[in-house]
Amino acid sequence: MSTIAYFLIGFQASASHFIKFAGVMMLFSVVATLLCMGCAAVLRDVATATLVSAMTTLFTMLLGGVLLNANALPPAARWLPYLSVFRNATEALAVNEVDGIVVHDTFNGVEVNLAGITIVDSIFGFRRGSYLRDLLVLVGMNVVLLVGVGALIVFKMREVR
């Protein structure tokens, strides 16, 4: 779905930006799926597993950087957004899209040229050059969750005779 929307939205049309976008979207989808599968493997009741999955998704969405700026958190809690799959995916996508973009505008008769990354940094707290770090964090989350969910399925959901 994101493949179709990418060009319709008007994101950067270069192949490298699109491949980076598609890679982040795939990693994000797998992490979100594994989180929900982990909840389903831990909890026997379907309703409880669904509720916990939804609450986990909402909590990680809150810390994603769009609804709550990491710079607005107290210093002791500033590490929490980095546990959010939404934060890492959103930051990687935003940094990928504003790479090389300069915003030209006029405020009160004064012409302003501002790099896109400066705007994203000041509003959302996303840092320049964080794409690779976010990509590696998403890969790490995938590996940890894949091993964890696999272990849960093998040991907790074993058929009893």
PDB file of C-alpha atoms in Angstrom:
ATOM      1  CA  MET A   1       0.000   0.000   0.000  1.00  0.00           C
ATOM      2  CA  SER A   2       2.784   2.423   0.850  1.00  0.00           C
ATOM      3  CA  THR A   3       4.368   1.768  -2.553  1.00  0.00           C
ATOM      4  CA  ILE A   4       1.333   3.253  -4.286  1.00  0.00           C
ATOM      5  CA  ALA A   5       0.983   6.123  -1.831  1.00  0.00           C
ATOM      6  CA  TYR A   6       4.664   7.109  -1.979  1.00  0.00           C
ATOM      7  CA  PHE A   7       4.485   8.673  -5.423  1.00  0.00           C
ATOM      8  CA  LEU A   8       0.926   9.978  -5.030  1.00  0.00           C
ATOM      9  CA  ILE A   9       1.898  11.926  -1.906  1.00  0.00           C
ATOM     10  CA  GLY A  10       4.728  13.601  -3.781  1.00  0.00           C
ATOM     11  CA  PHE A  11       7.727  12.345  -1.852  1.00  0.00           C
ATOM     12  CA  GLN A  12      11.167  12.536  -3.448  1.00  0.00           C
ATOM     13  CA  ALA A  13      11.060  10.587  -6.697  1.00  0.00           C
ATOM     14  CA  SER A  14      14.614   9.203  -6.666  1.00  0.00           C
ATOM     15  CA  ALA A  15      15.034   5.444  -6.521  1.00  0.00           C
ATOM     16  CA  SER A  16      17.322   5.565  -3.476  1.00  0.00           C
ATOM     17  CA  HIS A  17      14.779   7.504  -1.402  1.00  0.00           C
ATOM     18  CA  PHE A  18      12.007   5.117  -2.436  1.00  0.00           C
ATOM     19  CA  ILE A  19      14.042   1.994  -1.603  1.00  0.00           C
ATOM     20  CA  LYS A  20      14.917   3.439   1.817  1.00  0.00           C
ATOM     21  CA  PHE A  21      11.234   4.235   2.385  1.00  0.00           C
ATOM     22  CA  ALA A  22      10.090   0.743   1.389  1.00  0.00           C
ATOM     23  CA  GLY A  23      12.750  -0.892   3.567  1.00  0.00           C
ATOM     24  CA  VAL A  24      11.726   1.078   6.649  1.00  0.00           C
ATOM     25  CA  MET A  25       8.046   0.327   6.026  1.00  0.00           C
ATOM     26  CA  MET A  26       8.740  -3.412   5.741  1.00  0.00           C
ATOM     27  CA  LEU A  27      10.838  -3.469   8.916  1.00  0.00           C
ATOM     28  CA  PHE A  28       8.185  -1.454  10.765  1.00  0.00           C
ATOM     29  CA  SER A  29       5.421  -3.837   9.655  1.00  0.00           C
ATOM     30  CA  VAL A  30       7.362  -6.896  10.785  1.00  0.00           C
ATOM     31  CA  VAL A  31       8.161  -5.386  14.210  1.00  0.00           C
ATOM     32  CA  ALA A  32       4.523  -4.396  14.762  1.00  0.00           C
ATOM     33  CA  THR A  33       3.386  -7.879  13.738  1.00  0.00           C
ATOM     34  CA  LEU A  34       5.896  -9.568  16.028  1.00  0.00           C
ATOM     35  CA  LEU A  35       4.814  -7.380  18.963  1.00  0.00           C
ATOM     36  CA  CYS A  36       1.210  -8.475  18.494  1.00  0.00           C
ATOM     37  CA  MET A  37       2.246 -12.106  18.011  1.00  0.00           C
ATOM     38  CA  GLY A  38       4.249 -11.913  21.234  1.00  0.00           C
ATOM     39  CA  CYS A  39       1.193 -10.664  23.118  1.00  0.00           C
ATOM     40  CA  ALA A  40      -0.878 -13.474  21.620  1.00  0.00           C
ATOM     41  CA  ALA A  41       1.737 -16.075  22.570  1.00  0.00           C
ATOM     42  CA  VAL A  42       2.012 -14.861  26.176  1.00  0.00           C
ATOM     43  CA  LEU A  43      -1.696 -14.428  26.881  1.00  0.00           C
ATOM     44  CA  ARG A  44      -4.129 -17.311  26.493  1.00  0.00           C
ATOM     45  CA  ASP A  45      -7.307 -15.228  26.333  1.00  0.00           C
ATOM     46  CA  VAL A  46      -7.911 -13.697  22.895  1.00  0.00           C
ATOM     47  CA  ALA A  47      -9.656 -10.594  24.261  1.00  0.00           C
ATOM     48  CA  THR A  48      -6.853  -9.875  26.732  1.00  0.00           C
ATOM     49  CA  ALA A  49      -4.181 -10.408  24.074  1.00  0.00           C
ATOM     50  CA  THR A  50      -6.003  -8.033  21.736  1.00  0.00           C
ATOM     51  CA  LEU A  51      -6.344  -5.402  24.464  1.00  0.00           C
ATOM     52  CA  VAL A  52      -2.682  -5.647  25.498  1.00  0.00           C
ATOM     53  CA  SER A  53      -1.580  -5.487  21.844  1.00  0.00           C
ATOM     54  CA  ALA A  54      -3.684  -2.375  21.264  1.00  0.00           C
ATOM     55  CA  MET A  55      -2.416  -0.702  24.443  1.00  0.00           C
ATOM     56  CA  THR A  56       1.194  -1.512  23.555  1.00  0.00           C
ATOM     57  CA  THR A  57       0.696  -0.095  20.071  1.00  0.00           C
ATOM     58  CA  LEU A  58      -0.907   3.074  21.454  1.00  0.00           C
ATOM     59  CA  PHE A  59       1.904   3.550  23.987  1.00  0.00           C
ATOM     60  CA  THR A  60       4.597   3.174  21.341  1.00  0.00           C
ATOM     61  CA  MET A  61       2.622   5.493  19.059  1.00  0.00           C
ATOM     62  CA  LEU A  62       2.516   8.133  21.807  1.00  0.00           C
ATOM     63  CA  LEU A  63       6.299   7.971  22.097  1.00  0.00           C
ATOM     64  CA  GLY A  64       6.696   7.992  18.307  1.00  0.00           C
ATOM     65  CA  GLY A  65       7.699  11.635  18.066  1.00  0.00           C
ATOM     66  CA  VAL A  66       4.664  13.035  16.266  1.00  0.00           C
ATOM     67  CA  LEU A  67       2.322  13.286  19.250  1.00  0.00           C
ATOM     68  CA  LEU A  68       5.035  13.906  21.846  1.00  0.00           C
ATOM     69  CA  ASN A  69       8.377  15.590  21.237  1.00  0.00           C
ATOM     70  CA  ALA A  70      11.240  13.784  22.979  1.00  0.00           C
ATOM     71  CA  ASN A  71      12.751  17.142  23.945  1.00  0.00           C
ATOM     72  CA  ALA A  72       9.585  17.953  25.936  1.00  0.00           C
ATOM     73  CA  LEU A  73      10.017  14.919  28.200  1.00  0.00           C
ATOM     74  CA  PRO A  74      11.754  15.207  31.570  1.00  0.00           C
ATOM     75  CA  PRO A  75      15.459  14.327  31.329  1.00  0.00           C
ATOM     76  CA  ALA A  76      14.947  11.054  33.210  1.00  0.00           C
ATOM     77  CA  ALA A  77      12.385   9.856  30.634  1.00  0.00           C
ATOM     78  CA  ARG A  78      14.095  10.935  27.405  1.00  0.00           C
ATOM     79  CA  TRP A  79      15.285   7.394  26.701  1.00  0.00           C
ATOM     80  CA  LEU A  80      11.710   6.037  26.441  1.00  0.00           C
ATOM     81  CA  PRO A  81      11.008   7.159  22.843  1.00  0.00           C
ATOM     82  CA  TYR A  82      13.961   5.131  21.595  1.00  0.00           C
ATOM     83  CA  LEU A  83      12.108   1.948  22.613  1.00  0.00           C
ATOM     84  CA  SER A  84       9.249   2.893  20.298  1.00  0.00           C
ATOM     85  CA  VAL A  85       9.118   1.266  16.886  1.00  0.00           C
ATOM     86  CA  PHE A  86       7.080   4.263  15.727  1.00  0.00           C
ATOM     87  CA  ARG A  87       9.826   6.683  16.801  1.00  0.00           C
ATOM     88  CA  ASN A  88      12.536   4.859  14.901  1.00  0.00           C
ATOM     89  CA  ALA A  89      10.422   4.362  11.781  1.00  0.00           C
ATOM     90  CA  THR A  90       9.046   7.914  11.747  1.00  0.00           C
ATOM     91  CA  GLU A  91      12.466   9.461  12.308  1.00  0.00           C
ATOM     92  CA  ALA A  92      14.020   7.343   9.554  1.00  0.00           C
ATOM     93  CA  LEU A  93      11.226   8.228   7.117  1.00  0.00           C
ATOM     94  CA  ALA A  94      11.303  11.944   7.953  1.00  0.00           C
ATOM     95  CA  VAL A  95      15.088  12.207   7.691  1.00  0.00           C
ATOM     96  CA  ASN A  96      14.989  10.287   4.399  1.00  0.00           C
ATOM     97  CA  GLU A  97      12.391  12.613   2.890  1.00  0.00           C
ATOM     98  CA  VAL A  98      13.834  15.970   3.982  1.00  0.00           C
ATOM     99  CA  ASP A  99      17.356  15.021   2.932  1.00  0.00           C
ATOM    100  CA  GLY A 100      18.542  17.772   0.606  1.00  0.00           C
ATOM    101  CA  ILE A 101      15.320  19.796   0.681  1.00  0.00           C
ATOM    102  CA  VAL A 102      15.538  23.558   1.210  1.00  0.00           C
ATOM    103  CA  VAL A 103      12.366  25.482   2.070  1.00  0.00           C
ATOM    104  CA  HIS A 104      12.114  28.906   0.408  1.00  0.00           C
ATOM    105  CA  ASP A 105       9.582  31.293   1.965  1.00  0.00           C
ATOM    106  CA  THR A 106       9.008  34.973   2.692  1.00  0.00           C
ATOM    107  CA  PHE A 107       8.106  36.206   6.180  1.00  0.00           C
ATOM    108  CA  ASN A 108       7.183  39.894   6.536  1.00  0.00           C
ATOM    109  CA  GLY A 109       9.043  40.719   3.339  1.00  0.00           C
ATOM    110  CA  VAL A 110      12.191  38.850   4.373  1.00  0.00           C
ATOM    111  CA  GLU A 111      13.205  35.907   2.213  1.00  0.00           C
ATOM    112  CA  VAL A 112      14.053  32.827   4.270  1.00  0.00           C
ATOM    113  CA  ASN A 113      15.887  29.725   3.046  1.00  0.00           C
ATOM    114  CA  LEU A 114      15.817  26.937   5.597  1.00  0.00           C
ATOM    115  CA  ALA A 115      17.012  23.341   5.355  1.00  0.00           C
ATOM    116  CA  GLY A 116      14.207  20.807   5.757  1.00  0.00           C
ATOM    117  CA  ILE A 117      16.129  18.890   8.412  1.00  0.00           C
ATOM    118  CA  THR A 118      16.235  22.041  10.572  1.00  0.00           C
ATOM    119  CA  ILE A 119      12.447  22.206  10.568  1.00  0.00           C
ATOM    120  CA  VAL A 120      12.071  18.500  11.357  1.00  0.00           C
ATOM    121  CA  ASP A 121      14.655  18.802  14.143  1.00  0.00           C
ATOM    122  CA  SER A 122      13.027  21.822  15.776  1.00  0.00           C
ATOM    123  CA  ILE A 123       9.447  20.521  15.601  1.00  0.00           C
ATOM    124  CA  PHE A 124       9.848  16.780  16.167  1.00  0.00           C
ATOM    125  CA  GLY A 125      13.363  16.446  17.562  1.00  0.00           C
ATOM    126  CA  PHE A 126      14.514  14.211  14.689  1.00  0.00           C
ATOM    127  CA  ARG A 127      18.262  14.452  14.110  1.00  0.00           C
ATOM    128  CA  ARG A 128      20.224  14.766  10.876  1.00  0.00           C
ATOM    129  CA  GLY A 129      22.010  11.571   9.897  1.00  0.00           C
ATOM    130  CA  SER A 130      19.908   9.317  12.119  1.00  0.00           C
ATOM    131  CA  TYR A 131      18.575   7.176   9.267  1.00  0.00           C
ATOM    132  CA  LEU A 132      21.188   4.442   9.560  1.00  0.00           C
ATOM    133  CA  ARG A 133      20.917   4.310  13.357  1.00  0.00           C
ATOM    134  CA  ASP A 134      17.128   4.006  13.158  1.00  0.00           C
ATOM    135  CA  LEU A 135      17.402   1.336  10.483  1.00  0.00           C
ATOM    136  CA  LEU A 136      19.810  -0.689  12.637  1.00  0.00           C
ATOM    137  CA  VAL A 137      17.525  -0.309  15.667  1.00  0.00           C
ATOM    138  CA  LEU A 138      14.586  -1.599  13.605  1.00  0.00           C
ATOM    139  CA  VAL A 139      16.662  -4.570  12.430  1.00  0.00           C
ATOM    140  CA  GLY A 140      17.701  -5.226  16.043  1.00  0.00           C
ATOM    141  CA  MET A 141      14.081  -5.071  17.197  1.00  0.00           C
ATOM    142  CA  ASN A 142      13.181  -7.540  14.453  1.00  0.00           C
ATOM    143  CA  VAL A 143      15.883  -9.985  15.521  1.00  0.00           C
ATOM    144  CA  VAL A 144      15.107  -9.734  19.251  1.00  0.00           C
ATOM    145  CA  LEU A 145      11.358 -10.059  18.736  1.00  0.00           C
ATOM    146  CA  LEU A 146      11.741 -12.892  16.238  1.00  0.00           C
ATOM    147  CA  VAL A 147      13.882 -14.888  18.653  1.00  0.00           C
ATOM    148  CA  GLY A 148      11.620 -13.994  21.593  1.00  0.00           C
ATOM    149  CA  VAL A 149       8.367 -14.839  19.843  1.00  0.00           C
ATOM    150  CA  GLY A 150       9.899 -18.010  18.422  1.00  0.00           C
ATOM    151  CA  ALA A 151      10.971 -19.099  21.905  1.00  0.00           C
ATOM    152  CA  LEU A 152       7.536 -18.263  23.313  1.00  0.00           C
ATOM    153  CA  ILE A 153       5.820 -20.285  20.628  1.00  0.00           C
ATOM    154  CA  VAL A 154       8.139 -23.266  21.083  1.00  0.00           C
ATOM    155  CA  PHE A 155       8.026 -23.378  24.881  1.00  0.00           C
ATOM    156  CA  LYS A 156       4.660 -21.889  25.835  1.00  0.00           C
ATOM    157  CA  MET A 157       2.428 -23.129  23.059  1.00  0.00           C
ATOM    158  CA  ARG A 158       3.728 -26.672  22.949  1.00  0.00           C
ATOM    159  CA  GLU A 159       0.984 -29.234  22.528  1.00  0.00           C
ATOM    160  CA  VAL A 160       0.390 -31.244  25.699  1.00  0.00           C
ATOM    161  CA  ARG A 161      -0.589 -34.901  25.316  1.00  0.00           C
TER     162      ARG A 161
END
